[in-house]
Short mmCIF file of C-alpha atoms and ligand atoms in Angstrom, two decimals:
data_model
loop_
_atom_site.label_atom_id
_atom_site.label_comp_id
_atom_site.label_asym_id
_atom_site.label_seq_id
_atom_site.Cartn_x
_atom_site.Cartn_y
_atom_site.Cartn_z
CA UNK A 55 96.06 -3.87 -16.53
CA UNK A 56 92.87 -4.02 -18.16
CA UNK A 57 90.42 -1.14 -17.28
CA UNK A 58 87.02 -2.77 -14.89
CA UNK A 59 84.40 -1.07 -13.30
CA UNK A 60 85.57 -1.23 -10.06
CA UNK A 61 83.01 -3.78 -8.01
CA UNK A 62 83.33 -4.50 -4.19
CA UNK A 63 83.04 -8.39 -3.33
CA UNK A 64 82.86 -9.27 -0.05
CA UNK A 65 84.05 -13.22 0.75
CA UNK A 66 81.44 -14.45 2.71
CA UNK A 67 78.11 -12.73 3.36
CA UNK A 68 75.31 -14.64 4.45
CA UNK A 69 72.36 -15.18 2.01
CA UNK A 70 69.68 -14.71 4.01
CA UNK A 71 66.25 -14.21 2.04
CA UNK A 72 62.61 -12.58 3.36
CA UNK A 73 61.88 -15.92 4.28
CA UNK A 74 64.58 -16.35 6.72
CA UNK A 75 63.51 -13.10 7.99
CA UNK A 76 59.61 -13.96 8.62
CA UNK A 77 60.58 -17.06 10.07
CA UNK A 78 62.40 -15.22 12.91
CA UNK A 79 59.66 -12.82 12.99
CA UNK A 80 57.24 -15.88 13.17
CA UNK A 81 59.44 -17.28 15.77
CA UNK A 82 59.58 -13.83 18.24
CA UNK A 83 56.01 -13.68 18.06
CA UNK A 84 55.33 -16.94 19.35
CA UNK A 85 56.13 -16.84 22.82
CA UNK A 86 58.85 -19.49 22.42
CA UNK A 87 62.24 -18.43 21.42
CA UNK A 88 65.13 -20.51 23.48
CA UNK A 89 65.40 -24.38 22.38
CA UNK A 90 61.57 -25.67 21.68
CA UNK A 91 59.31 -26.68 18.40
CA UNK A 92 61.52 -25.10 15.70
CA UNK A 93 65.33 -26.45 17.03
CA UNK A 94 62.69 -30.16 17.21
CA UNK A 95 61.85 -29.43 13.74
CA UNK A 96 64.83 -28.75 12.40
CA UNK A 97 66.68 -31.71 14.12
CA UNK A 98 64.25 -33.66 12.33
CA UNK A 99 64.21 -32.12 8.89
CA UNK A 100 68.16 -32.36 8.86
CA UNK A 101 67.88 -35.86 9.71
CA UNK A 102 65.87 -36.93 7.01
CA UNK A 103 68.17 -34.43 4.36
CA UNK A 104 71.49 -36.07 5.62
CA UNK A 105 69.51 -39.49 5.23
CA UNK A 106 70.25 -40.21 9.38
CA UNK A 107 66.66 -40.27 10.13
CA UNK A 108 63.11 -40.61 7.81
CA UNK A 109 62.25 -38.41 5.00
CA UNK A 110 58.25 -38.53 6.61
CA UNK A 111 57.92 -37.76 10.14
CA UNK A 112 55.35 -36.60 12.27
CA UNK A 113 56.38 -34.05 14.56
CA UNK A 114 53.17 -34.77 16.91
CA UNK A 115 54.06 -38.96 17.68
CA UNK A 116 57.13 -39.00 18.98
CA UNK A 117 56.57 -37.56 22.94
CA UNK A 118 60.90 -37.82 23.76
CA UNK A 119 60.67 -35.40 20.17
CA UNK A 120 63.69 -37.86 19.45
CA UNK A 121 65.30 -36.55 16.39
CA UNK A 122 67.08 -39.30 14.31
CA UNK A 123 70.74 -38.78 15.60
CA UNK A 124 70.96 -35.31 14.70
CA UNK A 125 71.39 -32.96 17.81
CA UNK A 126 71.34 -29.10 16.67
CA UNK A 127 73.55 -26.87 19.66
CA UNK A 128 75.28 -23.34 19.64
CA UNK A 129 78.20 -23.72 16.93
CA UNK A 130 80.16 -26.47 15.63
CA UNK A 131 82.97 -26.13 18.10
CA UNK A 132 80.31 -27.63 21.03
CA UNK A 133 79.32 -30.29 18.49
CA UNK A 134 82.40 -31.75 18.19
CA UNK A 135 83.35 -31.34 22.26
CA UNK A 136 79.75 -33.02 23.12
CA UNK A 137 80.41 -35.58 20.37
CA UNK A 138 83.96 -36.62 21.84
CA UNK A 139 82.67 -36.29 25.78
CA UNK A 140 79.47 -38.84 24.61
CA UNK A 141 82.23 -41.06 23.27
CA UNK A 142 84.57 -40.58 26.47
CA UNK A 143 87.53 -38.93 25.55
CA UNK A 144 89.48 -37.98 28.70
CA UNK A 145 92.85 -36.87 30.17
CA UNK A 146 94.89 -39.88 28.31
CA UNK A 147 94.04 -40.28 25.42
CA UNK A 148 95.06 -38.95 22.46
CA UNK A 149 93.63 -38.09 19.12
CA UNK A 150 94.80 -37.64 15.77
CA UNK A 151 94.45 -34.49 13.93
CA UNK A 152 95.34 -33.04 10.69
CA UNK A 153 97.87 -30.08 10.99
CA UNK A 154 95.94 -29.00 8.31
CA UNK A 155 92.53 -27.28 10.05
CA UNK A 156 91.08 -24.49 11.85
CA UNK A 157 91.58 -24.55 15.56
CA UNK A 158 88.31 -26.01 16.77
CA UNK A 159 89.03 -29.54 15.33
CA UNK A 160 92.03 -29.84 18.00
CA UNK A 161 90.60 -27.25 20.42
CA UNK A 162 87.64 -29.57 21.07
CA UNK A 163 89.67 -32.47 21.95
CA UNK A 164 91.85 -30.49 24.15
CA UNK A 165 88.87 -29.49 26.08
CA UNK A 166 88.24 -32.60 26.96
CA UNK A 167 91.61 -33.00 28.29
CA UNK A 168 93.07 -35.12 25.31
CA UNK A 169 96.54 -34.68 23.71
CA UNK A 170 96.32 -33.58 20.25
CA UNK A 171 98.95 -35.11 17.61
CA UNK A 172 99.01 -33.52 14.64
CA UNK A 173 99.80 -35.72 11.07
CA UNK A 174 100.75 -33.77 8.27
CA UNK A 175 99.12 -33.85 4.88
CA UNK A 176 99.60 -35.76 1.72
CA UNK A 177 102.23 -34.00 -0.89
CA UNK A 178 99.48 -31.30 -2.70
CA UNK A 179 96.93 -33.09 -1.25
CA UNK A 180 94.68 -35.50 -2.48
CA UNK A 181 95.30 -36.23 -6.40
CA UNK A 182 92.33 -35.85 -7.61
CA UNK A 183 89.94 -33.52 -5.39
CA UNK A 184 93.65 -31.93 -4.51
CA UNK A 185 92.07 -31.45 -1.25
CA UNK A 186 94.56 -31.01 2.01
CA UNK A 187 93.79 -34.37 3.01
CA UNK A 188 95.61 -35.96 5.81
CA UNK A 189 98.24 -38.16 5.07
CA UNK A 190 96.85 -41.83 5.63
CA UNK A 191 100.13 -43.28 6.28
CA UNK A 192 101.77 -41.02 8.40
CA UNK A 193 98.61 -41.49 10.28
CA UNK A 194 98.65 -45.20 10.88
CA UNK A 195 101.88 -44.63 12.24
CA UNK A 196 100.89 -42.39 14.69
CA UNK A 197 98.59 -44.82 16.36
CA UNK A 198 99.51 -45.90 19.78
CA UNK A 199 97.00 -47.57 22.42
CA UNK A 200 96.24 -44.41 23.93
CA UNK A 201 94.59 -43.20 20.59
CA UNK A 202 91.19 -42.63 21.00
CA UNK A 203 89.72 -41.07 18.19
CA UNK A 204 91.17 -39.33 14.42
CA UNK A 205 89.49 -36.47 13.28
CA UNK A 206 88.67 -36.52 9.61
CA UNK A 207 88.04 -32.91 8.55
CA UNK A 208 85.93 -32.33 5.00
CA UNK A 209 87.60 -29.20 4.27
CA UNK A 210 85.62 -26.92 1.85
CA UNK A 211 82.60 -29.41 1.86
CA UNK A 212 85.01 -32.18 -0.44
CA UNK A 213 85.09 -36.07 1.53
CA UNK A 214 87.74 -37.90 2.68
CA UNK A 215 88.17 -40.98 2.22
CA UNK A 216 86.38 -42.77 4.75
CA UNK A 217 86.94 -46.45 3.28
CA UNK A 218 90.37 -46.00 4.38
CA UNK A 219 89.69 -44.46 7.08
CA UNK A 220 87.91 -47.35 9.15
CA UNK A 221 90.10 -49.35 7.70
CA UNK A 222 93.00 -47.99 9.64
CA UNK A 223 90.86 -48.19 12.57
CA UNK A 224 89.82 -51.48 12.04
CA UNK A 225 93.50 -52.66 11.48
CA UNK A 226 94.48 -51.22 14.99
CA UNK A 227 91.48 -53.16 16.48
CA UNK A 228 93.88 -55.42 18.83
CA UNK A 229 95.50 -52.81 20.43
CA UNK A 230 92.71 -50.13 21.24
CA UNK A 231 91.58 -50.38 24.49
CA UNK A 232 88.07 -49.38 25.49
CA UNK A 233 87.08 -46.87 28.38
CA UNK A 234 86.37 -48.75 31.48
CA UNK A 235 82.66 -47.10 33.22
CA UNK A 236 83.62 -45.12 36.33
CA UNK A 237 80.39 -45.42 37.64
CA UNK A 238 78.80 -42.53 36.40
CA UNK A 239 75.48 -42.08 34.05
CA UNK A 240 77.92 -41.00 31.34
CA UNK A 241 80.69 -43.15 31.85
CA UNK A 242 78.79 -46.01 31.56
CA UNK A 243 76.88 -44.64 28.36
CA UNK A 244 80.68 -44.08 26.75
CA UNK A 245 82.11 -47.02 28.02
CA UNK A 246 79.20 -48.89 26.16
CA UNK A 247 80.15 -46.94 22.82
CA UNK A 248 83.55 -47.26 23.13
CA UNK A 249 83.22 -51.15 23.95
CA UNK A 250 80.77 -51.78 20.86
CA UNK A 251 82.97 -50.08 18.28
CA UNK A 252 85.92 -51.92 19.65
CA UNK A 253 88.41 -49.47 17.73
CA UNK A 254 89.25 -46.01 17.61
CA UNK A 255 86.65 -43.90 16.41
CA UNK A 256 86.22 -42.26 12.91
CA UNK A 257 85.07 -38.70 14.13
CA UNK A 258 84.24 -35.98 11.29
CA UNK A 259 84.60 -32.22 11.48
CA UNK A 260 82.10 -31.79 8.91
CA UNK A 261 81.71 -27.61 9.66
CA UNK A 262 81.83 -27.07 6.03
CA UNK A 263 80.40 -29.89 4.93
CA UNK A 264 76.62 -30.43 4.99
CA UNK A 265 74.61 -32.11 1.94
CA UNK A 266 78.47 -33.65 0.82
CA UNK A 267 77.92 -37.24 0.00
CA UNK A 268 80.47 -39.70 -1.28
CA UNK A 269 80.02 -43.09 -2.77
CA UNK A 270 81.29 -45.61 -0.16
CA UNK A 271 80.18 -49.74 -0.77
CA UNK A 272 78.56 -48.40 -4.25
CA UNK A 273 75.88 -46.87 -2.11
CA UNK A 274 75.84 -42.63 -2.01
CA UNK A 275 76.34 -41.55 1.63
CA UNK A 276 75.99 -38.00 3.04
CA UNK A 277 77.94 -36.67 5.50
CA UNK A 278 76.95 -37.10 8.73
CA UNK A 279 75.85 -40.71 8.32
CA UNK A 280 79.26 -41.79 7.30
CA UNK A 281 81.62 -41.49 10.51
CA UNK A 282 81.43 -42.42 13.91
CA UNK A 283 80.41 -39.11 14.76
CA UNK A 284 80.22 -35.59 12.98
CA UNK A 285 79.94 -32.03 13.94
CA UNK A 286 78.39 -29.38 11.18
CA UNK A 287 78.89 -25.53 11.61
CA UNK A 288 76.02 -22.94 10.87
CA UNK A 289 77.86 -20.08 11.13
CA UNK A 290 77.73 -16.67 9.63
CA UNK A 291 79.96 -17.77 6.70
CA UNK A 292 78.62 -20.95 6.03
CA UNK A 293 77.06 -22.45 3.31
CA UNK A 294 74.04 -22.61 5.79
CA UNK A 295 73.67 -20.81 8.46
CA UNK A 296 71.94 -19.69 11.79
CA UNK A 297 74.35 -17.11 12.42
CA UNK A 298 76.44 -19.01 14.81
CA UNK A 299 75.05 -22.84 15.33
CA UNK A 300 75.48 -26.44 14.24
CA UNK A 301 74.84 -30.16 14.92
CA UNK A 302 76.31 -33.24 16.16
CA UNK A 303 75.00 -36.73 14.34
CA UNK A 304 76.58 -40.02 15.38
CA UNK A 305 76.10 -43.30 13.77
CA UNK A 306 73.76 -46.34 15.34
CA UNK A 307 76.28 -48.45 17.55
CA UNK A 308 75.41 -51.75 18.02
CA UNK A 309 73.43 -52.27 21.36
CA UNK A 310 73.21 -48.72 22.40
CA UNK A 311 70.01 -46.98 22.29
CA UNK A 312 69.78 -43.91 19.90
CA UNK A 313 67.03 -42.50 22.38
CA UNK A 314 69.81 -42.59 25.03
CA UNK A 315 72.46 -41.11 23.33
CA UNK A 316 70.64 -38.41 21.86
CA UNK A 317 68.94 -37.44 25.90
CA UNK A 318 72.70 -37.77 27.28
CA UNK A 319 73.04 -34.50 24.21
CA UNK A 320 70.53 -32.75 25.70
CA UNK A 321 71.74 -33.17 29.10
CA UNK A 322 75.37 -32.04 28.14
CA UNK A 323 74.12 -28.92 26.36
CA UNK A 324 71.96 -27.67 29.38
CA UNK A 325 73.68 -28.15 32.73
CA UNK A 326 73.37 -31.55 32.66
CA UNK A 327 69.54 -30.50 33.65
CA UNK A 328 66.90 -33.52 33.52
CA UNK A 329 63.98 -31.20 32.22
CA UNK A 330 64.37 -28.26 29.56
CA UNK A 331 62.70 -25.39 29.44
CA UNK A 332 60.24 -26.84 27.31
CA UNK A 333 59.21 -29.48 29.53
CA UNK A 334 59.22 -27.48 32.71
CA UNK A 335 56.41 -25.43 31.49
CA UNK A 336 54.07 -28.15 31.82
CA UNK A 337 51.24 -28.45 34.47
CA UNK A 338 53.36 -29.00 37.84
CA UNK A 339 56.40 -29.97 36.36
CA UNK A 340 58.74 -27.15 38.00
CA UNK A 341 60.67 -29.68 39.48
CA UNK A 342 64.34 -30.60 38.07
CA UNK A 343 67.32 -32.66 38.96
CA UNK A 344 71.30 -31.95 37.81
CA UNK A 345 72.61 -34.92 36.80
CA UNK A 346 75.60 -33.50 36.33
CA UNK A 347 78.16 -29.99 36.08
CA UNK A 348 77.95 -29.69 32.15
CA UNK A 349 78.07 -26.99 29.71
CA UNK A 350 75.15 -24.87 28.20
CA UNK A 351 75.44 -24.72 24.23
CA UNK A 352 71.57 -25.39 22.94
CA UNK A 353 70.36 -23.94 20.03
CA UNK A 354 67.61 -20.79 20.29
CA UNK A 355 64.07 -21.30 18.40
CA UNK A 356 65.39 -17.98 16.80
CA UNK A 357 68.30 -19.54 15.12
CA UNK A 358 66.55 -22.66 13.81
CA UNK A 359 63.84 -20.76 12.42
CA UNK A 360 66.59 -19.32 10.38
CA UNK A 361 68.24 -22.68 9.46
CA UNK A 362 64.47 -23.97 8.54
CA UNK A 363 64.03 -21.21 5.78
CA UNK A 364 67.38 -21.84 4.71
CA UNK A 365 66.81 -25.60 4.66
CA UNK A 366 64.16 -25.14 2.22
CA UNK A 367 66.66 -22.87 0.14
CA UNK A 368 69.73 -25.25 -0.03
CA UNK A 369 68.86 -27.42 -3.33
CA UNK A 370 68.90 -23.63 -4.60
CA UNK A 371 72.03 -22.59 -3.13
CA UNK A 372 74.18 -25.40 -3.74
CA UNK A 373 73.06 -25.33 -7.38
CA UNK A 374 74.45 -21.88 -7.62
CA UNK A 375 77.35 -22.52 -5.64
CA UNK A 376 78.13 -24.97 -8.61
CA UNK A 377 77.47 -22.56 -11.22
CA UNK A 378 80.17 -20.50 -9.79
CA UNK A 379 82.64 -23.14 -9.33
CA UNK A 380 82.06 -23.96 -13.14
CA UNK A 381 83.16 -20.71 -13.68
CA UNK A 382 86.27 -20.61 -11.61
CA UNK A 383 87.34 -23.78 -12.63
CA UNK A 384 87.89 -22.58 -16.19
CA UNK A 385 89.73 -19.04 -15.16
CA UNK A 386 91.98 -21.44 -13.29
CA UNK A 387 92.45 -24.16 -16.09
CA UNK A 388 93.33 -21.77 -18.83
CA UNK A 389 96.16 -19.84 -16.08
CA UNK A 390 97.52 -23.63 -15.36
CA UNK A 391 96.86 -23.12 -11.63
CA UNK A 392 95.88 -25.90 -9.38
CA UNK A 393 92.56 -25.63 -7.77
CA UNK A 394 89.81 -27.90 -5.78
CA UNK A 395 87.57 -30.45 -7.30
CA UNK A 396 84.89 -30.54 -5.80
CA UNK A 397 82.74 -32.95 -8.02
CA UNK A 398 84.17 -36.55 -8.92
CA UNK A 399 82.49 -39.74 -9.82
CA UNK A 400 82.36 -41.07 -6.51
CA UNK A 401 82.06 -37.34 -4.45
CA UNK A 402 79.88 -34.34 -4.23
CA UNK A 403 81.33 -31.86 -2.44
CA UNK A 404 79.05 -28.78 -0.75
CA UNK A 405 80.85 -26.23 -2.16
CA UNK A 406 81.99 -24.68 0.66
CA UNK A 407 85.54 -22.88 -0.32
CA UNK A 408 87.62 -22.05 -3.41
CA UNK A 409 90.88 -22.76 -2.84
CA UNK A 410 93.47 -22.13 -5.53
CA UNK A 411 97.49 -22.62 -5.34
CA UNK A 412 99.49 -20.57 -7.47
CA UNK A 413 102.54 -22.52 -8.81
CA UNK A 414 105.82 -21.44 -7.99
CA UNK A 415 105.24 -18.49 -5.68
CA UNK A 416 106.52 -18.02 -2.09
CA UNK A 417 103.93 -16.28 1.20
CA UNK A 418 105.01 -12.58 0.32
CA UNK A 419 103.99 -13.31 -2.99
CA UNK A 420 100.98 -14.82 -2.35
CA UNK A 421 100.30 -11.56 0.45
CA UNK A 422 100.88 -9.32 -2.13
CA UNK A 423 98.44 -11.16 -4.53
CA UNK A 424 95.82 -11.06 -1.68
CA UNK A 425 96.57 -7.19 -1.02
CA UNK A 426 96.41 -6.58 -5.06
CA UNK A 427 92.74 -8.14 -5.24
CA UNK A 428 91.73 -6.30 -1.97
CA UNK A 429 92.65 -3.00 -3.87
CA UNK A 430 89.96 -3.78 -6.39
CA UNK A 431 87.39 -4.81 -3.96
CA UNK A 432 87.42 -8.56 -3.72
CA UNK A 433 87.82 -10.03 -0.38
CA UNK A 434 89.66 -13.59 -0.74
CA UNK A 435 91.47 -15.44 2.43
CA UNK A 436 93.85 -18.49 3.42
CA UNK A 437 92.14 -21.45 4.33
CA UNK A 438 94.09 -22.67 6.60
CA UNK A 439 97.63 -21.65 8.05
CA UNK A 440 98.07 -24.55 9.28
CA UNK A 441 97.42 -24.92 13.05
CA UNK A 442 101.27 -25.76 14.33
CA UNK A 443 102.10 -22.33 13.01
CA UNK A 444 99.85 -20.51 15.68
CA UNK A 445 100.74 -19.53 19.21
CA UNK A 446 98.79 -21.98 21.18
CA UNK A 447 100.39 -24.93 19.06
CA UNK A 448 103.67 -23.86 19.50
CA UNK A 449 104.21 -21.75 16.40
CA UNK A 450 106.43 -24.60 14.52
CA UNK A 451 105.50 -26.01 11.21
CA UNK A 452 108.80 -27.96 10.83
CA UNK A 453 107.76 -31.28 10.96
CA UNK A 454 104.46 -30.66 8.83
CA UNK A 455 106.27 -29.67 5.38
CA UNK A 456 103.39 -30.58 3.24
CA UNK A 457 101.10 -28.39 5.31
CA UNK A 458 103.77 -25.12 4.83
CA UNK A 459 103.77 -25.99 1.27
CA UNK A 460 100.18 -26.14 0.34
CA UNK A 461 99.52 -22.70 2.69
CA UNK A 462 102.17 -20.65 1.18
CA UNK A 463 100.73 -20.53 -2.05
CA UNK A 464 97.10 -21.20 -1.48
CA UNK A 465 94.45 -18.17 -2.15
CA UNK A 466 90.56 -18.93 -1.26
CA UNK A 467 88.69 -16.55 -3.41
CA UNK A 468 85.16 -15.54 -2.62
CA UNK A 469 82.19 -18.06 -3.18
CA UNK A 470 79.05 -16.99 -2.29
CA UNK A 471 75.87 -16.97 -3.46
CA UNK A 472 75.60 -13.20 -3.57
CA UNK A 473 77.55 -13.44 -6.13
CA UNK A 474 75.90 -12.11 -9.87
CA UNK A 475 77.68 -13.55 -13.00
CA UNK A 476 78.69 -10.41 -13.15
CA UNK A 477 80.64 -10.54 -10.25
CA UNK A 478 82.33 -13.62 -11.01
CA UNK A 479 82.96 -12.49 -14.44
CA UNK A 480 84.78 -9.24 -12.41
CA UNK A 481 86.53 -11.96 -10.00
CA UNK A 482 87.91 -13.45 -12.65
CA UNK A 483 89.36 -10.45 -15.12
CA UNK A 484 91.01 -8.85 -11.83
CA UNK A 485 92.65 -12.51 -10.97
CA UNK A 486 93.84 -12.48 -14.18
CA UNK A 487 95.65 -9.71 -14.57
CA UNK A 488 97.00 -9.49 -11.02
CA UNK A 489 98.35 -13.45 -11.93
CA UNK A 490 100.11 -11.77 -14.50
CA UNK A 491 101.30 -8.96 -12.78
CA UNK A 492 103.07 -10.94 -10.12
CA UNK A 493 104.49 -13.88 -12.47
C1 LIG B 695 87.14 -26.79 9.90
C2 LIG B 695 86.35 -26.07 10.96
N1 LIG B 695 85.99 -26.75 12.06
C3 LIG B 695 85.26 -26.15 13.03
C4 LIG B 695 84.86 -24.84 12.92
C5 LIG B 695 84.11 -24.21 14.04
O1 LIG B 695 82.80 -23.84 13.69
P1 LIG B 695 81.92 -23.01 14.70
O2 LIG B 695 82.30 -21.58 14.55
O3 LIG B 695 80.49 -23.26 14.27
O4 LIG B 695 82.18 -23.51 16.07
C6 LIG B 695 85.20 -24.11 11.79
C7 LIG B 695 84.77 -22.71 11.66
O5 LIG B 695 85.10 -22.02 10.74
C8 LIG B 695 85.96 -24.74 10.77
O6 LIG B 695 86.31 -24.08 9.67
#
């Protein structure tokens, strides 16, 4: 092995610049630092970047502060459970998820009392992003008229194919059957959605995905206005962050009011309370109703004020997220090992991940690969085991054998824009020779 000045690489520190760091400041001092004028703002600004709402707004005109389908809450896990309560899901039904994920994809829908069924991926994934994409066919099969929803996930920031996504949904249209209203506020609201989409719904765990777009109808789409509904994650390790956070965006259904939807958000992420905080500090207005027993996941002033500096930041750290990738991708052609694409003609991913697969080798292997980079300081990981490996899923990957086979060789090495040429240049001389040490 080739002599290198040792270097330690983390995986996935956040980049978080002075800017980030007045903001918060800026925030703190205000007076104002649970939801309020900079979650508002950044609702807004997201809207118009994901293309849901209007590049020009004025924060001043609009006295709901309606944002433009784009809710931001605590984490990504509460996006997705608010964005499958708004559309009903309930003891019942089930929904379709890859067994290819992190837990929160299925963990949401079990929350809301839903049976998870899990479809394998394709062989290798998809052939030309060689993304872990569900496997479309197995899928259609799966469909029965209890399913509800399928949960797309844009793993490492690349798109699936929605085009054939809706139109699986769309070919199961005469046997879905829509939510009938029990009565209730909410019931009624999701009964409405379910009723005007008359099909299962096209839900996207978008965690890693934000600024993605992919070219659907010859028109470029982000994510977030492309399925039914999507959940983004600003967590620590994201692309984006405010330190733990994310949003829920939906798309316009036909005859429902956006203005509705996006209160019956607000009501589900604070007790189901009528008034927030906000609005209770006006002039007499102390008074509140509960419409009803719901969950408490809003965003802080203090983390948007993060996601705003890092909003302004993103063109930036995407563009050096690609520079990286540019780099990796050559390491990995001239070794012959597989690795994402994660810009096509018709898709731009966000960059999110770095996954590699290493032909030929078996999980210890592939461990002792992960422990021989760890000894000269680079953090990498395993994105994903797959979830009917774990515990809680009954710790059984037997009918998923696409899954096993893409995790058992898969390495995720560190992208990040901390990350100095020189680091990458580092990343990619230890790979090297630790590829050939274990081949
Ligand atoms: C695919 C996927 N979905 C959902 C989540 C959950 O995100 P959060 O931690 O913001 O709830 C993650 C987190 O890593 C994820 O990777």
């Amino acid at each position: 092995m080739r002599k290198l000045e040792r270097r330690q690489i983390p995986f996935s520190p956040p980049d978080i610049s002075e800017a980030e760091i007045e903001e918060v400041c800026n925030a703190l001092r205000s007076g104002w630092i649970t939801t309020g004028p900079r979650t508002k703002l950044l609702e807004r600004r997201l809207a118009a970047y994901i293309e849901t709402g209007d590049t020009f707004f004025d924060t001043e005109s609009d006295p709901d502060r309606w944002s433009n389908r784009v809710v931001c809450l605590n984490s990504a896990t509460a996006a997705e459970e608010l964005n499958l309560r708004i559309l009903g899901i309930k003891e019942g039904d089930e929904v379709i998820v890859p067994a290819y994920t992190y837990t929160a994809t299925a963990s949401a829908a079990i929350h809301c009392g839903a049976t998870v069924k899990f479809v394998d991926i394709r062989k290798d994934g998809d052939p030309i992003t060689h993304m872990p994409e569900i496997d479309y066919d197995a899928l259609e099969s799966m469909i029965s008229e209890k399913t509800k929803a399928i949960i797309a996930v844009d793993l490492a920031g690349i798109v699936c194919d929605y085009e054939k996504l809706f139109a699986i949904a769309y070919s199961k249209k005469s046997i879905f059957v829509p939510l009938k209203s029990d009565g209730s506020a909410l019931g009624e609201l999701s009964s409405r959605i379910q009723s005007s989409l008359g099909r299962i719904a096209v839900v996207c765990d978008a965690a890693h995905a934000l600024g993605a777009s992919r070219i659907i109808n010859g028109k470029r789409r982000y994510v977030g206005d492309i399925a039914d509904f999507t959940s983004f994650s600003f967590h620590a390790v994201k692309n984006f962050t405010t330190a733990e956070g994310g949003a829920a965006t939906w798309h316009a259904f036909d005859g429902v009011d956006n203005k509705e939807i996006y209160k019956f958000y607000q009501l589900l992420s604070l007790h189901g309370q009528n008034k927030d905080a906000l609005a209770k500090t006006k002039v007499g207005a102390w008074e509140y109703d509960i419409i009803g027993p719901w969950y408490k996941c809003n965003m802080t002033d203090i983390m948007a004020a993060i996601g705003l500096r890092q909003l302004d930041r993103y063109h930036g750290l995407l563009e050096r997220r690609a520079e990286i990738i540019n780099k990796y991708d050559k390491t990995c052609d001239e070794l012959g090992i597989s690795h994402l694409v994660h810009h096509t003609n018709y898709m731009n991913s966000s960059k999110h991940l770095y996954l590699i697969r290493i032909p030929g080798i078996d999980v210890e292997t592939r461990n002792l690969l992960i422990e021989k980079m760890a000894e000269k300081g680079i953090a990498t990981n395993v994105h994903y085991k797959p979830l009917p490996m774990m515990t809680a899923y009954g710790n059984d990957c037997s009918d998923y054998p696409n899954a096993y086979d893409y995790y058992k060789n898969l390495i995720t090495l560190p992208l990040h824009t901390l990350l100095s040429d020189e680091d990458v240049e580092y990343v990619c001389c230890v790979f090297k020779d630790v590829f050939c040490e274990v081949n």
